[in-house]
Amino acid sequence: MELHFFGTNGIRGIPNDDLSAEFSMDVGKAMATFFSAKKIAMAKDTRITGDMILNAVSSAVMSAGTDVVYLGILPTPALQYYCKKNHVPGIMITASHNPPQYNGIKAIDMDGTEIDEEKEYEIEKLIMNKKFKNVSWENAGRFYYDDTAVDLYINGIISLINFKKISERKLNVAIDTGNGASYYTSPLLLSRLNCHIVTLNSNPDGKFTGRNSEPKPENLQDLINIMKTGKFDIGIAHDGDADRCVFIDENGNFIDGNESLALIAKYTLRAGETLVTPTSSSDALKDVCQQKNAKIIVTRVGAPIVARTMIENNAVIGGEENGGVIYGKHQFCRDGAMTMSLMLNLLACENKKISELLREIPKYYMVKKSVPRKYDWDVIKNKLLDALGNKKTDLLDGIKIYEDSGWVLIRPSGTEKILRIFTESKNEKTAMDLNEKYINIINKL
């Protein structure tokens, strides 16, 4: 199956360019036709084009005879939790970590998971053939508001952690919500957990003027500087729709998503249980699973793929190297607030500093860079394979090359027209050198 509109996480584009109001309506009609449900829950992040895309999609949904239950500005996982608990499909208007000029449309299944590729393919066929359900005026859907989603979501998270111990610890927390969808929910959750909090960029701003919405070290310097004062136990940052969460330790050091996932896995997994993670993740996860006598399953990149594999294998935890953790006991999707709460639970129960806990995780160094993708991936892939000769490779997702000193993963982004280059080694300089080496090879090709 070849998908034309859906990327790694939904449909994304620039409104009034490749994500027009007309196309958004077609997507809404197709999703309503596909789900054929009495009602669909909808939410959006803070982007300034959110109203435009939301209104186009919701009008289209109602034209198919389906009611729209609007939940307001919410993190994507909060909408997913609402869908799961109320057994209704959902549509999220978000472009996650992409720059503010982007927006997107993401379909949520009735179990709260992102729809799989087969369902995306069926929706694309409806879009291309314009075979939409269309009802007479008296059967058109209605538009309702529901303000219960925030409490439902936060109470669900609190039920899965040691509320008493976290409350007693009175953790000092600095949080940067990046002007995104978690501007209200994450500070509220931290307050209920009796944390002393300082917030950064905790106002809804669809232009992300506080910082770039992707929570990378270069975008989190204000939070890092606050953490360097030594007055806080942990720093927390989300992306635009808060399905991801990254951390800064008490000394102001950025914690790589691989390390935070490995740390949560170490204290969550039990012998015989399963962790699911994509091929882009660190070998530290394999080491942790080996220590815990747990099983690890490696998948293609993409949170929906990880989540589906977790469901199929009854896995407790899964996640990606970008701060996207999936906790199966809560829901099968990336959830920034749940990830945040699991880390606070760990700090409270172990009564240690986060830097101390991280010393228990096997140390690897990963370098992540990207280059513009000028040609079709198949062309690049074939040329790369020819250039690699007899080197050991894995073609599960992109091309993973095994060197004596580490590994390299080259794959096309599912959300942008770039090639992502991941390299990992137990030696930091080696990881950097490997990345530079393969960027040069790509540029020459």
C-alpha atoms as one frame of an Amber mdcrd trajectory, in Angstrom:
protein
   0.000   0.000   0.000   1.308   3.397  -0.983   0.027   6.322   1.057  -0.188
   9.710  -0.645  -1.534  11.938   2.117  -0.785  10.262   5.452   2.718  10.516
   6.885   4.180   9.012  10.059   1.575  10.750  12.236  -1.486  11.840  10.305
  -1.828  14.286   7.416   0.285  17.453   7.641   0.916  20.485   5.499   0.836
  24.270   5.339  -2.719  25.675   5.448  -3.787  27.456   2.259  -0.896  25.718
   0.504  -0.908  21.920   0.512  -3.469  21.779   3.345  -6.304  23.867   1.925
  -9.756  24.321   3.462 -11.221  22.362   0.530  -8.838  19.443   1.014  -9.431
  19.533   4.785 -13.158  19.186   4.117 -12.513  16.184   1.879 -10.457  14.619
   4.658 -13.234  15.285   7.185 -15.876  13.789   4.865 -13.697  10.732   4.243
 -13.017  10.179   7.951 -16.707  10.532   8.843 -17.669   8.186   6.010 -15.045
   5.655   7.083 -15.887   5.698  10.806 -19.661   5.794  10.177 -20.170   6.691
  13.847 -22.941   8.641  15.561 -20.382  11.133  16.881 -16.724  12.033  16.563
 -14.698  13.800  19.275 -12.449  16.654  18.111  -9.729  18.796  19.670  -6.894
  21.030  18.504  -3.552  22.411  19.604  -2.795  26.132  19.831  -1.779  26.874
  16.211  -3.405  29.991  14.754  -4.747  27.998  11.784  -6.413  25.526  14.132
  -9.799  27.259  13.928  -9.715  27.244  10.138  -8.852  23.548   9.812 -11.128
  22.527  12.704 -14.121  24.324  11.188 -13.490  22.863   7.739 -13.159  19.314
   9.081 -16.033  19.565  11.559 -18.397  21.002   8.918 -17.503  18.108   6.649
 -18.086  15.581   9.447 -21.540  17.048  10.138 -22.393  16.943   6.425 -22.064
  13.153   6.689 -24.672  13.064   9.463 -22.176  12.688  12.320 -22.243  14.810
  15.477 -19.051  16.623  16.521 -18.147  16.683  20.220 -15.624  19.491  20.596
 -13.268  19.214  23.584 -11.300  22.447  23.089  -7.515  22.886  23.125  -6.065
  19.606  24.376  -2.937  17.470  24.146  -3.371  14.730  21.568  -3.167  11.967
  24.241  -5.969  13.669  26.212  -8.242  13.370  23.169  -7.101   9.776  22.728
  -7.925   8.963  26.355 -11.386  10.521  25.913 -11.955   8.395  22.791 -10.855
   5.252  24.618 -13.055   5.865  27.660 -16.130   6.904  25.642 -15.545   4.441
  22.789 -15.846   7.081  20.071 -13.512   7.907  17.152 -11.629  11.207  17.215
  -9.947  13.761  14.985  -7.053  15.862  16.270  -6.030  19.086  14.552  -2.285
  19.338  15.143   1.112  19.266  13.488   2.808  18.162  16.723   6.433  19.397
  16.770   6.431  20.963  13.287   6.988  24.746  12.922   3.966  27.076  13.419
   3.186  27.444   9.701   2.214  23.751   9.594  -0.973  22.073  10.732  -2.400
  18.610  10.397  -5.300  16.197  10.771  -4.912  13.010  12.768  -7.518  10.217
  13.013  -8.048   8.407  16.320  -9.719   5.013  16.574 -12.410   4.157  19.121
  -9.838   2.450  21.361  -7.796   5.659  21.549  -5.026   4.477  19.228  -3.974
   6.215  16.037  -5.492   4.389  13.088  -3.240   1.871  11.361  -1.927   2.063
   7.791  -4.684  -0.137   6.353  -7.343   2.255   7.652  -5.347   5.234   6.408
  -5.304   3.592   3.002  -9.093   3.144   3.055  -9.571   6.819   3.974  -7.219
   7.864   1.166  -9.264   5.862  -1.334 -12.381   7.723  -0.209 -10.578  11.075
  -0.588  -9.323  10.293  -4.079 -12.604   8.803  -5.307 -14.698  11.415  -3.446
 -17.088   8.690  -2.328 -18.445  10.485   0.731 -21.563   9.941   2.781 -23.868
  12.935   2.319 -27.161  13.341   4.221 -30.212  15.544   3.782 -30.468  18.751
   5.804 -32.632  17.326   8.581 -30.101  14.542   9.224 -27.014  16.768   9.401
 -24.801  16.329  12.448 -24.766  18.764  15.383 -21.875  20.501  17.182 -21.537
  20.047  20.955 -19.031  21.120  23.602 -17.764  18.788  26.333 -15.551  20.178
  29.114 -14.980  16.903  30.972 -11.935  15.696  29.025  -9.252  17.405  31.169
 -10.394  15.926  34.498 -10.976  12.519  32.918  -7.423  12.529  31.543  -5.656
  13.792  34.677  -7.566  11.468  37.005  -6.682   8.531  34.757  -2.963   9.346
  35.037  -3.062   9.896  38.815  -4.733   6.503  39.293  -1.623   4.744  37.924
   1.086   6.378  40.055   1.929   6.627  43.751   0.048   9.839  44.447   0.854
   9.789  48.169   4.629   9.479  47.752   4.840  12.129  45.032   2.722  14.528
  47.106   4.891  13.981  50.172   8.104  14.573  48.214   6.989  18.110  47.188
   9.216  18.116  44.129  10.462  21.403  42.709   9.662  21.328  38.989  10.341
  23.728  36.119   8.166  23.048  33.079   8.258  24.516  29.564   5.059  23.740
  27.657   6.294  25.598  24.552   3.079  27.630  24.079   1.454  24.361  22.995
  -1.536  22.212  23.846  -0.310  21.295  27.355  -0.165  24.937  28.513  -3.005
  24.207  30.973  -3.118  20.440  31.539   0.482  19.718  32.595   0.777  22.570
  35.131  -2.618  21.536  36.523  -1.457  17.921  36.893   1.760  19.030  38.620
  -0.252  21.196  41.019  -2.486  18.251  41.911   0.672  16.218  42.598   1.703
  18.873  45.148   4.753  19.964  43.168   6.227  23.443  43.507   6.254  24.613
  39.894   7.700  27.358  37.746   6.270  27.528  34.223   7.841  28.756  30.987
   5.896  29.483  27.800   2.766  28.283  29.559   0.387  30.450  27.570  -1.364
  29.431  24.331   0.502  31.038  21.449  -0.057  29.618  17.974   3.094  31.233
  16.591   5.293  29.519  19.231   7.056  32.807  19.949   8.531  31.454  23.192
  10.513  28.703  21.466  10.433  26.239  18.608   7.850  23.540  19.362  10.276
  20.621  19.078  11.816  20.019  22.518  15.465  19.768  21.454  18.384  21.103
  23.559  18.921  24.131  21.313  15.261  25.115  21.826  15.293  24.662  25.608
  18.100  26.991  26.682  15.845  29.050  28.972  14.728  25.919  30.798  18.295
  24.606  30.937  19.517  27.904  32.431  16.804  27.795  35.088  17.827  24.244
  35.986  21.452  25.343  36.344  20.435  27.473  39.348  20.252  24.243  41.344
  16.829  25.076  42.791  14.827  22.402  40.994  14.639  18.616  41.105  13.731
  18.215  37.437  12.982  20.182  34.283  10.224  19.072  31.904   9.387  20.101
  28.324   6.690  19.076  25.854   6.279  19.368  22.101   3.365  21.179  20.431
   0.675  18.555  21.096   2.290  17.105  24.253   2.496  13.492  23.169   6.203
  13.727  23.977   8.119  14.695  27.095  11.820  15.372  27.624  13.717  16.063
  30.824  16.543  18.235  32.183  18.401  16.971  35.255  18.953  18.973  38.451
  22.276  20.282  37.109  20.880  21.603  33.825  21.905  18.649  31.624  19.547
  17.644  28.805  18.508  13.993  29.089  18.307  12.196  25.759  14.979  10.478
  25.044  16.739   7.125  24.844  18.030   7.563  28.383  14.697   8.610  29.860
  12.930   5.692  28.133  15.606   3.271  29.353  15.308   4.637  32.890  11.517
   4.345  32.964  11.771   0.857  31.444  14.319  -0.228  34.060  11.924   0.604
  36.890   8.727  -0.486  35.130   9.544  -3.771  33.411   9.445  -7.079  35.229
  10.973 -10.396  34.197   9.184 -11.902  31.226   7.460  -8.667  30.186   7.917
  -6.985  26.818   9.236  -3.629  25.624   8.582  -2.417  22.063  10.733   0.215
  20.385  11.687   1.216  16.818  14.970   0.518  15.102  16.078   4.128  15.732
  16.311   3.564  19.497  19.482   3.081  21.503  21.088  -0.270  22.232  20.827
   0.781  25.896  17.248  -0.520  25.778  18.460  -3.965  24.738  20.920  -3.907
  27.647  18.198  -2.902  30.119  15.871  -5.658  28.864  18.667  -8.170  29.208
  19.303  -7.023  32.801  15.604  -7.326  33.628  15.201 -10.648  31.799  12.576
  -8.948  29.635  11.849  -9.292  25.932  12.469  -6.510  23.385  10.683  -6.226
  20.025  12.090  -3.854  17.394   9.748  -2.235  14.858   9.724   0.323  12.090
   9.710   3.964  13.171   6.333   5.475  14.072   4.320   5.633  17.279   1.249
   3.917  15.739   3.422   0.975  14.663   4.963   0.694  18.133   1.522   0.931
  19.757  -0.035  -1.747  17.522   2.891  -4.076  18.173   2.478  -3.492  21.913
  -1.206  -4.441  21.711  -0.418  -7.585  19.716   2.244  -8.665  22.217   0.616
  -7.427  25.423   3.629  -5.194  26.094   3.791  -3.015  29.196   5.949  -0.246
  27.821   7.174   1.072  24.512   8.510   4.236  23.021  10.843   6.134  20.752
  14.111   8.003  21.113  12.393  11.386  20.813  10.730  11.418  24.234   7.619
   9.530  23.133   6.811   6.915  25.791   3.811   4.577  25.609   2.588   3.105
  28.898   0.271   0.204  28.111  -1.525   0.268  31.472  -2.751   3.779  30.634
  -3.271   3.794  26.861  -1.511   2.634  23.714  -0.219   5.962  22.468   2.585
   8.387  23.243   1.608  10.472  26.233   3.740  13.356  27.518   1.835  13.860
  30.779   1.911  10.129  31.595   5.653  10.075  30.847   6.165  13.074  33.123
   4.202  11.375  35.906   6.119   8.093  35.586   9.389  10.006  36.005   8.087
  11.909  39.050   6.864   8.603  40.469  10.362   7.197  40.004  12.025  10.156
  41.723   9.624  10.001  44.667   9.732   6.240  45.186  13.507   5.857  44.791
  14.233   9.095  46.696  17.263   9.807  44.515  18.292  12.604  42.188  17.659
  11.962  38.517  21.380  12.234  37.711  22.057   9.411  40.199  19.433   7.185
  38.604  20.816   7.830  35.119  24.212   6.479  36.140  22.574   3.046  36.324
  21.757   3.127  32.580  24.363   1.765  30.089  25.994   4.754  28.393  25.735
   5.168  24.627  26.104   8.286  22.506  23.639   9.043  19.728  23.919  11.793
  17.117  20.833  12.815  15.096  21.100  15.044  12.047  19.216  15.556   8.800
  19.832  16.615   5.209  17.347  17.777   2.555  15.884  14.929   0.487  16.151
  15.939  -3.177  15.194  12.628  -4.808  12.778   9.757  -4.283  13.812   7.511
  -1.416  13.948   4.405  -3.625  16.562   6.078  -5.832  18.650   7.132  -2.835
  18.245   3.737  -1.168  19.492   1.783  -4.195  22.494   4.078  -4.660  23.370
   3.800  -0.979  23.153   0.015  -1.004  25.460  -0.087  -4.030  27.928   2.213
  -2.276  27.872   0.124   0.929  28.996  -3.052  -0.792  29.175  -5.980   1.639
  28.547  -4.055   4.851  25.988  -5.641   7.200  22.648  -3.862   6.818  19.080
  -4.075   8.116  16.257  -2.842   5.842  13.427  -2.970   8.404  13.018   0.810
   8.087  15.344   2.807   5.869  18.886   1.423   5.905  20.596   0.498   9.163
  24.325  -0.083   8.734  26.353  -1.964  11.339  29.917  -0.763  11.757  32.438
  -2.319  14.151  32.248   0.779  16.350  28.476   1.345  16.258  25.547   1.687
  13.887  24.055   4.158  11.415  20.391   4.525  10.445  19.378   6.494   7.340
  15.671   6.901   6.663  13.295   9.384   5.025  11.234  11.485   7.423   7.530
  10.745   7.432   6.631  14.392   8.120   9.216  16.489   6.235  11.162  16.214
   2.976  14.432  15.329   4.680  16.635  12.323   5.347  17.308  11.578   8.984
  20.738  10.216   9.927  21.085   8.512  13.325  24.426   7.195  14.564  25.247
   5.507  17.846  28.419   4.328  19.542  29.790   3.838  23.038  32.286   6.582
  22.138  30.927  10.112  21.627  33.517  11.154  19.022  32.958   7.951  17.075
  29.205   8.619  16.919  29.876  12.141  15.628  32.446  10.935  13.091  30.100
   8.217  11.801  27.344  10.773  11.301  29.626  13.126   9.407  30.950  10.264
   7.298  27.501   9.164   6.130  26.270  12.715   5.534  29.232  13.111   3.182
  28.400   9.835   1.457  24.788  10.940   0.941  25.811  14.355  -0.370  28.206
  12.769  -2.877  25.511  10.422  -4.118
